[in-house]
């Protein structure tokens, strides 16, 4: 097992009586607000601080603590961790795959330099750190169906390169400094009330809004492009579960997690149960298509299932029904 002798020290940075004090960076992206709401139910509203460099919408601002945090500003990061007695940090700031290719310097700053700052502050202040990785951390030479936890990773996007870097640096800090680093490789995440920004799997979110609104959707990936996907509530629960797992249950620090896998054509067919005349057309974006074809079609998540009991709740039919319930029956 890859657990150092002193791991028990890191397995409990807070006592049962004292809940963790949590900071979420990049909190206004697709996942932060949902994660904050899950964690606030568990640890108390005031123990979970959402942060971003953008101004929050009113409902987010009024739902619990929100602060400005720029991950490129080391001094202010340290001030936040010290002043708020942060003991758990969820590092959600990232530039996603398609936007990263359009702006490599930005992706490098946010995804690599920003990560270095986060690793240092977490290691210095004994903070348990979660960093999401992704199917994008695999590349064309990785096994695609399924991709195991440990295999060749030679991604061809700056996003993927930065995520492999995050996995390796986090694990290095764990072995070198005892940083309690935990990482999950997320599939494409599907959410009803938040939008992804600039990814390759975004079509699988946009299609639901389009189906509910006008019954048609123009897809930017080919009909047969198979990718791993997951409903947001499974993703956030997995994230909390791996953070709460006793250190001795973790045989690794970076795990694949998986739920379902489908193509745009299969998703459109599943949508027709709710919108019978739903039409999908295809206008392929060559950049996104090339990225998608370099990613796995399925992830092997057997280690997560074995080590800390990961189990998904949502397959494709439940996902589609839940997304439609959220949007209300068709708004057309
Ligand atoms: C993207 O498409 O870039 C992300 C991801 C799969 O990491 N949603």
mmCIF file of C-alpha atoms and ligand atoms in Angstrom:
data_model
loop_
_atom_site.group_PDB
_atom_site.id
_atom_site.type_symbol
_atom_site.label_atom_id
_atom_site.label_comp_id
_atom_site.label_asym_id
_atom_site.label_seq_id
_atom_site.Cartn_x
_atom_site.Cartn_y
_atom_site.Cartn_z
ATOM 1 C CA UNK A 1 0.000 0.000 0.000
ATOM 2 C CA UNK A 2 1.201 3.484 -0.802
ATOM 3 C CA UNK A 3 0.569 4.844 2.699
ATOM 4 C CA UNK A 4 3.532 6.297 4.589
ATOM 5 C CA UNK A 5 4.167 5.239 8.167
ATOM 6 C CA UNK A 6 2.923 8.541 9.597
ATOM 7 C CA UNK A 7 -0.344 8.550 7.600
ATOM 8 C CA UNK A 8 -2.492 8.166 10.722
ATOM 9 C CA UNK A 9 -1.389 11.654 11.752
ATOM 10 C CA UNK A 10 -2.890 13.060 8.560
ATOM 11 C CA UNK A 11 -6.064 10.979 8.591
ATOM 12 C CA UNK A 12 -7.683 13.220 11.198
ATOM 13 C CA UNK A 13 -6.799 16.904 10.947
ATOM 14 C CA UNK A 14 -9.977 17.675 12.939
ATOM 15 C CA UNK A 15 -11.688 15.857 15.784
ATOM 16 C CA UNK A 16 -15.205 14.431 15.521
ATOM 17 C CA UNK A 17 -16.413 17.333 17.672
ATOM 18 C CA UNK A 18 -14.918 19.953 15.378
ATOM 19 C CA UNK A 19 -16.063 19.940 11.757
ATOM 20 C CA UNK A 20 -13.570 20.912 9.056
ATOM 21 C CA UNK A 21 -13.278 24.527 7.997
ATOM 22 C CA UNK A 22 -13.622 24.355 4.236
ATOM 23 C CA UNK A 23 -12.474 26.608 1.381
ATOM 24 C CA UNK A 24 -13.663 26.014 -2.196
ATOM 25 C CA UNK A 25 -11.684 27.805 -4.919
ATOM 26 C CA UNK A 26 -13.182 28.458 -8.355
ATOM 27 C CA UNK A 27 -16.515 28.278 -6.572
ATOM 28 C CA UNK A 28 -18.628 29.872 -9.316
ATOM 29 C CA UNK A 29 -17.861 27.189 -11.898
ATOM 30 C CA UNK A 30 -20.090 24.215 -12.684
ATOM 31 C CA UNK A 31 -19.540 22.381 -9.380
ATOM 32 C CA UNK A 32 -18.708 24.819 -6.566
ATOM 33 C CA UNK A 33 -22.157 26.011 -5.539
ATOM 34 C CA UNK A 34 -23.509 22.429 -5.457
ATOM 35 C CA UNK A 35 -20.515 21.239 -3.458
ATOM 36 C CA UNK A 36 -20.895 24.120 -0.985
ATOM 37 C CA UNK A 37 -24.536 23.242 -0.474
ATOM 38 C CA UNK A 38 -23.722 19.544 0.168
ATOM 39 C CA UNK A 39 -20.878 20.394 2.558
ATOM 40 C CA UNK A 40 -22.915 23.033 4.405
ATOM 41 C CA UNK A 41 -25.617 20.453 5.131
ATOM 42 C CA UNK A 42 -22.945 18.214 6.631
ATOM 43 C CA UNK A 43 -20.586 20.638 8.362
ATOM 44 C CA UNK A 44 -22.696 23.761 8.962
ATOM 45 C CA UNK A 45 -23.207 26.810 6.790
ATOM 46 C CA UNK A 46 -20.491 28.983 8.304
ATOM 47 C CA UNK A 47 -17.816 26.277 8.036
ATOM 48 C CA UNK A 48 -17.864 26.267 4.224
ATOM 49 C CA UNK A 49 -16.467 29.271 2.357
ATOM 50 C CA UNK A 50 -17.037 29.594 -1.352
ATOM 51 C CA UNK A 51 -14.540 31.731 -3.264
ATOM 52 C CA UNK A 52 -13.915 33.030 -6.760
ATOM 53 C CA UNK A 53 -12.538 36.091 -8.551
ATOM 54 C CA UNK A 54 -15.986 36.954 -9.939
ATOM 55 C CA UNK A 55 -18.912 38.660 -8.253
ATOM 56 C CA UNK A 56 -21.431 36.036 -7.065
ATOM 57 C CA UNK A 57 -25.103 36.126 -8.049
ATOM 58 C CA UNK A 58 -27.393 37.229 -5.190
ATOM 59 C CA UNK A 59 -28.708 33.740 -4.360
ATOM 60 C CA UNK A 60 -25.136 32.432 -3.964
ATOM 61 C CA UNK A 61 -24.056 35.438 -1.901
ATOM 62 C CA UNK A 62 -26.992 35.009 0.468
ATOM 63 C CA UNK A 63 -26.656 31.228 0.817
ATOM 64 C CA UNK A 64 -23.441 31.275 2.913
ATOM 65 C CA UNK A 65 -19.944 32.755 3.256
ATOM 66 C CA UNK A 66 -18.407 33.988 0.001
ATOM 67 C CA UNK A 67 -15.019 35.677 -0.416
ATOM 68 C CA UNK A 68 -12.726 36.911 -3.189
ATOM 69 C CA UNK A 69 -9.764 34.544 -3.611
ATOM 70 C CA UNK A 70 -7.243 34.724 -6.427
ATOM 71 C CA UNK A 71 -5.185 31.518 -6.513
ATOM 72 C CA UNK A 72 -2.386 33.375 -8.305
ATOM 73 C CA UNK A 73 -1.950 35.658 -5.276
ATOM 74 C CA UNK A 74 0.094 33.663 -2.769
ATOM 75 C CA UNK A 75 -0.041 36.151 0.073
ATOM 76 C CA UNK A 76 -3.788 36.523 0.049
ATOM 77 C CA UNK A 77 -4.230 32.735 -0.197
ATOM 78 C CA UNK A 78 -2.171 32.346 2.970
ATOM 79 C CA UNK A 79 -4.162 35.072 4.705
ATOM 80 C CA UNK A 80 -7.404 33.315 3.846
ATOM 81 C CA UNK A 81 -6.197 29.933 5.102
ATOM 82 C CA UNK A 82 -4.865 31.428 8.335
ATOM 83 C CA UNK A 83 -7.642 33.942 9.055
ATOM 84 C CA UNK A 84 -10.425 31.420 8.417
ATOM 85 C CA UNK A 85 -8.592 28.441 10.012
ATOM 86 C CA UNK A 86 -9.067 26.398 6.826
ATOM 87 C CA UNK A 87 -8.515 22.650 7.304
ATOM 88 C CA UNK A 88 -9.994 21.278 4.043
ATOM 89 C CA UNK A 89 -9.532 22.834 0.610
ATOM 90 C CA UNK A 90 -11.373 21.881 -2.588
ATOM 91 C CA UNK A 91 -9.426 23.347 -5.484
ATOM 92 C CA UNK A 92 -11.956 23.831 -8.284
ATOM 93 C CA UNK A 93 -10.282 26.720 -10.153
ATOM 94 C CA UNK A 94 -9.357 25.475 -13.637
ATOM 95 C CA UNK A 95 -9.425 26.392 -17.306
ATOM 96 C CA UNK A 96 -11.168 23.506 -19.117
ATOM 97 C CA UNK A 97 -10.102 21.603 -22.238
ATOM 98 C CA UNK A 98 -11.487 23.626 -25.160
ATOM 99 C CA UNK A 99 -10.867 27.064 -23.637
ATOM 100 C CA UNK A 100 -7.372 25.937 -22.616
ATOM 101 C CA UNK A 101 -6.469 25.217 -26.245
ATOM 102 C CA UNK A 102 -7.684 28.710 -27.183
ATOM 103 C CA UNK A 103 -5.609 30.354 -24.427
ATOM 104 C CA UNK A 104 -2.610 28.222 -23.434
ATOM 105 C CA UNK A 105 -0.858 30.912 -21.305
ATOM 106 C CA UNK A 106 -4.019 31.392 -19.229
ATOM 107 C CA UNK A 107 -4.443 27.628 -18.779
ATOM 108 C CA UNK A 108 -0.808 27.304 -17.763
ATOM 109 C CA UNK A 109 -1.104 30.123 -15.202
ATOM 110 C CA UNK A 110 -4.345 28.944 -13.631
ATOM 111 C CA UNK A 111 -3.887 25.178 -13.890
ATOM 112 C CA UNK A 112 -0.172 24.911 -13.145
ATOM 113 C CA UNK A 113 1.064 28.050 -11.324
ATOM 114 C CA UNK A 114 -2.209 28.285 -9.375
ATOM 115 C CA UNK A 115 -1.915 24.635 -8.380
ATOM 116 C CA UNK A 116 1.641 25.192 -7.120
ATOM 117 C CA UNK A 117 0.395 27.981 -4.845
ATOM 118 C CA UNK A 118 -2.398 25.785 -3.530
ATOM 119 C CA UNK A 119 -0.066 22.836 -2.880
ATOM 120 C CA UNK A 120 2.363 25.027 -0.952
ATOM 121 C CA UNK A 121 -0.239 26.698 1.221
ATOM 122 C CA UNK A 122 -1.957 23.354 1.920
ATOM 123 C CA UNK A 123 1.312 21.639 2.835
ATOM 124 C CA UNK A 124 2.439 24.541 5.055
ATOM 125 C CA UNK A 125 -0.825 24.699 7.004
ATOM 126 C CA UNK A 126 -1.676 20.984 7.247
ATOM 127 C CA UNK A 127 -4.751 21.361 5.033
ATOM 128 C CA UNK A 128 -6.420 18.280 3.520
ATOM 129 C CA UNK A 129 -6.511 19.012 -0.212
ATOM 130 C CA UNK A 130 -8.879 17.785 -2.920
ATOM 131 C CA UNK A 131 -7.956 18.489 -6.543
ATOM 132 C CA UNK A 132 -10.231 17.156 -9.301
ATOM 133 C CA UNK A 133 -8.592 15.425 -12.229
ATOM 134 C CA UNK A 134 -10.414 14.272 -15.333
ATOM 135 C CA UNK A 135 -10.768 11.845 -18.226
ATOM 136 C CA UNK A 136 -8.751 14.589 -19.978
ATOM 137 C CA UNK A 137 -5.643 13.373 -18.127
ATOM 138 C CA UNK A 138 -5.556 10.431 -20.555
ATOM 139 C CA UNK A 139 -4.431 10.656 -24.166
ATOM 140 C CA UNK A 140 -4.420 8.794 -27.467
ATOM 141 C CA UNK A 141 -1.889 6.219 -26.252
ATOM 142 C CA UNK A 142 -3.900 5.386 -23.092
ATOM 143 C CA UNK A 143 -6.185 2.319 -23.089
ATOM 144 C CA UNK A 144 -9.622 3.732 -24.015
ATOM 145 C CA UNK A 145 -12.167 1.103 -23.093
ATOM 146 C CA UNK A 146 -11.729 1.114 -20.175
ATOM 147 C CA UNK A 147 -8.871 3.318 -18.959
ATOM 148 C CA UNK A 148 -7.430 1.870 -15.723
ATOM 149 C CA UNK A 149 -6.180 4.005 -12.814
ATOM 150 C CA UNK A 150 -2.563 3.346 -13.693
ATOM 151 C CA UNK A 151 -1.607 3.395 -17.367
ATOM 152 C CA UNK A 152 0.200 5.508 -19.974
ATOM 153 C CA UNK A 153 -0.937 9.149 -19.725
ATOM 154 C CA UNK A 154 0.222 11.310 -22.613
ATOM 155 C CA UNK A 155 -2.593 13.878 -23.055
ATOM 156 C CA UNK A 156 -2.382 16.269 -26.005
ATOM 157 C CA UNK A 157 -4.191 19.246 -24.418
ATOM 158 C CA UNK A 158 -2.736 21.803 -22.004
ATOM 159 C CA UNK A 159 -5.695 20.965 -19.738
ATOM 160 C CA UNK A 160 -4.735 17.274 -19.716
ATOM 161 C CA UNK A 161 -1.031 18.006 -19.263
ATOM 162 C CA UNK A 162 -1.824 20.301 -16.323
ATOM 163 C CA UNK A 163 -4.069 17.658 -14.727
ATOM 164 C CA UNK A 164 -1.419 14.915 -15.001
ATOM 165 C CA UNK A 165 0.948 17.452 -13.453
ATOM 166 C CA UNK A 166 -1.558 18.050 -10.623
ATOM 167 C CA UNK A 167 -1.935 14.302 -9.982
ATOM 168 C CA UNK A 168 1.836 13.804 -9.872
ATOM 169 C CA UNK A 169 2.628 16.915 -7.838
ATOM 170 C CA UNK A 170 -0.111 16.128 -5.319
ATOM 171 C CA UNK A 171 1.184 12.595 -4.891
ATOM 172 C CA UNK A 172 4.757 13.879 -4.669
ATOM 173 C CA UNK A 173 3.780 16.306 -1.874
ATOM 174 C CA UNK A 174 2.006 13.447 -0.135
ATOM 175 C CA UNK A 175 5.120 11.260 -0.117
ATOM 176 C CA UNK A 176 7.591 14.102 0.399
ATOM 177 C CA UNK A 177 5.779 16.332 2.904
ATOM 178 C CA UNK A 178 2.844 14.245 4.139
ATOM 179 C CA UNK A 179 0.271 16.515 2.425
ATOM 180 C CA UNK A 180 -3.138 14.796 2.672
ATOM 181 C CA UNK A 181 -3.816 15.026 -1.071
ATOM 182 C CA UNK A 182 -6.885 13.326 -2.569
ATOM 183 C CA UNK A 183 -7.840 13.349 -6.225
ATOM 184 C CA UNK A 184 -10.625 11.890 -8.384
ATOM 185 C CA UNK A 185 -10.649 11.687 -12.162
ATOM 186 C CA UNK A 186 -14.070 13.056 -13.058
ATOM 187 C CA UNK A 187 -15.947 12.073 -16.217
ATOM 188 C CA UNK A 188 -17.985 14.775 -18.028
ATOM 189 C CA UNK A 189 -20.362 16.142 -15.361
ATOM 190 C CA UNK A 190 -24.019 16.828 -16.116
ATOM 191 C CA UNK A 191 -25.840 19.433 -14.042
ATOM 192 C CA UNK A 192 -29.220 21.142 -14.328
ATOM 193 C CA UNK A 193 -28.778 24.474 -12.573
ATOM 194 C CA UNK A 194 -25.140 25.292 -13.398
ATOM 195 C CA UNK A 195 -23.314 25.480 -16.698
ATOM 196 C CA UNK A 196 -19.869 24.109 -17.542
ATOM 197 C CA UNK A 197 -17.522 26.609 -19.162
ATOM 198 C CA UNK A 198 -15.451 25.708 -22.183
ATOM 199 C CA UNK A 199 -15.156 21.921 -21.991
ATOM 200 C CA UNK A 200 -15.445 19.140 -24.551
ATOM 201 C CA UNK A 201 -18.293 17.361 -22.733
ATOM 202 C CA UNK A 202 -20.424 20.546 -22.477
ATOM 203 C CA UNK A 203 -22.802 19.320 -25.192
ATOM 204 C CA UNK A 204 -24.243 16.785 -22.726
ATOM 205 C CA UNK A 205 -25.470 19.644 -20.504
ATOM 206 C CA UNK A 206 -26.530 22.039 -23.271
ATOM 207 C CA UNK A 207 -28.637 19.364 -24.990
ATOM 208 C CA UNK A 208 -31.086 19.246 -22.036
ATOM 209 C CA UNK A 209 -31.654 23.002 -22.036
ATOM 210 C CA UNK A 210 -32.161 22.973 -25.804
ATOM 211 C CA UNK A 211 -34.523 19.975 -25.668
ATOM 212 C CA UNK A 212 -36.678 21.611 -22.993
ATOM 213 C CA UNK A 213 -36.667 24.997 -24.740
ATOM 214 C CA UNK A 214 -37.121 24.295 -28.441
ATOM 215 C CA UNK A 215 -36.896 20.549 -29.045
ATOM 216 C CA UNK A 216 -33.802 20.749 -31.247
ATOM 217 C CA UNK A 217 -30.077 20.731 -30.648
ATOM 218 C CA UNK A 218 -27.003 21.206 -32.832
ATOM 219 C CA UNK A 219 -24.254 18.986 -31.446
ATOM 220 C CA UNK A 220 -20.547 19.877 -31.833
ATOM 221 C CA UNK A 221 -19.368 16.242 -31.515
ATOM 222 C CA UNK A 222 -20.009 13.361 -33.942
ATOM 223 C CA UNK A 223 -23.042 11.164 -33.267
ATOM 224 C CA UNK A 224 -20.865 8.171 -32.353
ATOM 225 C CA UNK A 225 -18.470 9.898 -29.901
ATOM 226 C CA UNK A 226 -18.572 7.827 -26.709
ATOM 227 C CA UNK A 227 -17.444 9.499 -23.475
ATOM 228 C CA UNK A 228 -17.777 8.723 -19.750
ATOM 229 C CA UNK A 229 -20.355 10.932 -17.984
ATOM 230 C CA UNK A 230 -21.781 11.384 -14.486
ATOM 231 C CA UNK A 231 -24.688 13.219 -12.850
ATOM 232 C CA UNK A 232 -23.534 16.047 -10.578
ATOM 233 C CA UNK A 233 -24.983 14.621 -7.362
ATOM 234 C CA UNK A 234 -22.960 11.406 -7.817
ATOM 235 C CA UNK A 235 -19.831 13.474 -8.518
ATOM 236 C CA UNK A 236 -20.230 15.667 -5.432
ATOM 237 C CA UNK A 237 -21.065 12.709 -3.180
ATOM 238 C CA UNK A 238 -17.956 10.859 -4.449
ATOM 239 C CA UNK A 239 -15.899 13.950 -3.665
ATOM 240 C CA UNK A 240 -17.178 14.157 -0.100
ATOM 241 C CA UNK A 241 -16.807 10.388 0.375
ATOM 242 C CA UNK A 242 -13.171 10.294 -0.714
ATOM 243 C CA UNK A 243 -12.399 13.285 1.525
ATOM 244 C CA UNK A 244 -14.019 11.555 4.503
ATOM 245 C CA UNK A 245 -12.444 8.149 3.824
ATOM 246 C CA UNK A 246 -9.989 7.070 6.535
ATOM 247 C CA UNK A 247 -6.451 7.349 5.134
ATOM 248 C CA UNK A 248 -5.839 3.640 5.674
ATOM 249 C CA UNK A 249 -8.638 2.826 3.176
ATOM 250 C CA UNK A 250 -6.874 4.714 0.375
ATOM 251 C CA UNK A 251 -4.428 2.468 -1.475
ATOM 252 C CA UNK A 252 -3.863 5.331 -3.943
ATOM 253 C CA UNK A 253 -4.279 9.104 -3.941
ATOM 254 C CA UNK A 254 -5.739 9.488 -7.466
ATOM 255 C CA UNK A 255 -8.793 7.375 -8.378
ATOM 256 C CA UNK A 256 -10.949 6.986 -11.479
ATOM 257 C CA UNK A 257 -14.678 7.272 -10.784
ATOM 258 C CA UNK A 258 -17.288 6.252 -13.285
ATOM 259 C CA UNK A 259 -21.061 6.032 -13.706
ATOM 260 C CA UNK A 260 -22.209 5.788 -17.337
ATOM 261 C CA UNK A 261 -20.906 6.207 -20.858
ATOM 262 C CA UNK A 262 -22.883 7.259 -23.929
ATOM 263 C CA UNK A 263 -22.731 8.845 -27.392
ATOM 264 C CA UNK A 264 -24.701 11.950 -28.499
ATOM 265 C CA UNK A 265 -26.921 9.647 -30.552
ATOM 266 C CA UNK A 266 -27.730 7.456 -27.531
ATOM 267 C CA UNK A 267 -28.387 10.521 -25.381
ATOM 268 C CA UNK A 268 -30.739 11.965 -28.022
ATOM 269 C CA UNK A 269 -32.610 8.643 -28.130
ATOM 270 C CA UNK A 270 -32.976 8.649 -24.328
ATOM 271 C CA UNK A 271 -34.247 12.265 -24.469
ATOM 272 C CA UNK A 272 -37.019 11.244 -26.897
ATOM 273 C CA UNK A 273 -38.753 9.397 -24.038
ATOM 274 C CA UNK A 274 -39.510 12.877 -22.668
ATOM 275 C CA UNK A 275 -39.566 14.958 -25.881
ATOM 276 C CA UNK A 276 -40.785 12.497 -28.549
ATOM 277 C CA UNK A 277 -40.117 14.806 -31.527
ATOM 278 C CA UNK A 278 -36.645 15.872 -30.309
ATOM 279 C CA UNK A 279 -34.290 16.535 -33.238
ATOM 280 C CA UNK A 280 -30.499 16.468 -33.095
ATOM 281 C CA UNK A 281 -28.249 17.757 -35.887
ATOM 282 C CA UNK A 282 -24.470 17.701 -36.052
ATOM 283 C CA UNK A 283 -22.028 20.514 -36.799
ATOM 284 C CA UNK A 284 -18.716 19.058 -35.642
ATOM 285 C CA UNK A 285 -16.122 21.319 -34.017
ATOM 286 C CA UNK A 286 -12.796 19.787 -35.173
ATOM 287 C CA UNK A 287 -10.957 20.886 -31.997
ATOM 288 C CA UNK A 288 -13.477 19.346 -29.604
ATOM 289 C CA UNK A 289 -13.825 16.232 -31.770
ATOM 290 C CA UNK A 290 -10.056 15.631 -31.778
ATOM 291 C CA UNK A 291 -9.957 16.106 -27.997
ATOM 292 C CA UNK A 292 -12.883 13.723 -27.440
ATOM 293 C CA UNK A 293 -11.293 11.064 -29.636
ATOM 294 C CA UNK A 294 -8.129 11.196 -27.528
ATOM 295 C CA UNK A 295 -10.088 10.541 -24.309
ATOM 296 C CA UNK A 296 -11.290 7.192 -22.902
ATOM 297 C CA UNK A 297 -14.745 5.866 -23.712
ATOM 298 C CA UNK A 298 -14.973 4.284 -20.251
ATOM 299 C CA UNK A 299 -13.089 4.484 -16.968
ATOM 300 C CA UNK A 300 -12.260 1.474 -14.817
ATOM 301 C CA UNK A 301 -13.174 2.596 -11.290
ATOM 302 C CA UNK A 302 -12.899 -0.785 -9.550
ATOM 303 C CA UNK A 303 -10.261 0.500 -7.085
ATOM 304 C CA UNK A 304 -12.542 3.313 -5.863
ATOM 305 C CA UNK A 305 -15.370 0.777 -5.446
ATOM 306 C CA UNK A 306 -13.130 -1.642 -3.558
ATOM 307 C CA UNK A 307 -11.138 0.793 -1.399
ATOM 308 C CA UNK A 308 -13.717 3.294 -0.154
ATOM 309 C CA UNK A 309 -17.031 1.873 -1.360
ATOM 310 C CA UNK A 310 -17.756 4.175 -4.319
ATOM 311 C CA UNK A 311 -21.078 3.394 -5.998
ATOM 312 C CA UNK A 312 -22.954 5.571 -8.481
ATOM 313 C CA UNK A 313 -26.723 6.115 -8.227
ATOM 314 C CA UNK A 314 -27.471 7.530 -11.697
ATOM 315 C CA UNK A 315 -27.401 5.613 -14.960
ATOM 316 C CA UNK A 316 -28.615 7.178 -18.223
ATOM 317 C CA UNK A 317 -32.415 6.706 -17.682
ATOM 318 C CA UNK A 318 -32.318 8.186 -14.143
ATOM 319 C CA UNK A 319 -30.097 11.029 -15.340
ATOM 320 C CA UNK A 320 -32.500 11.961 -18.144
ATOM 321 C CA UNK A 321 -35.596 11.715 -15.924
ATOM 322 C CA UNK A 322 -33.967 13.857 -13.219
ATOM 323 C CA UNK A 323 -32.788 16.514 -15.663
ATOM 324 C CA UNK A 324 -36.298 16.750 -17.121
ATOM 325 C CA UNK A 325 -37.937 16.931 -13.704
ATOM 326 C CA UNK A 326 -35.624 19.809 -12.899
ATOM 327 C CA UNK A 327 -36.461 21.710 -16.058
ATOM 328 C CA UNK A 328 -40.127 20.918 -15.497
ATOM 329 C CA UNK A 329 -41.822 19.067 -18.318
ATOM 330 C CA UNK A 330 -41.000 20.764 -21.600
ATOM 331 C CA UNK A 331 -41.186 24.566 -21.367
ATOM 332 C CA UNK A 332 -42.075 24.786 -25.047
HETATM 333 C C1 LIG B 1 -13.981 19.110 -20.256
HETATM 334 O O1 LIG B 1 -14.731 18.675 -21.148
HETATM 335 O O2 LIG B 1 -12.970 19.793 -20.475
HETATM 336 C C2 LIG B 1 -14.300 18.734 -18.833
HETATM 337 C C3 LIG B 1 -13.655 17.456 -18.469
HETATM 338 C C4 LIG B 1 -14.147 16.175 -18.999
HETATM 339 O O3 LIG B 1 -12.718 17.470 -17.728
HETATM 340 N N1 LIG B 1 -15.719 18.635 -18.663
#
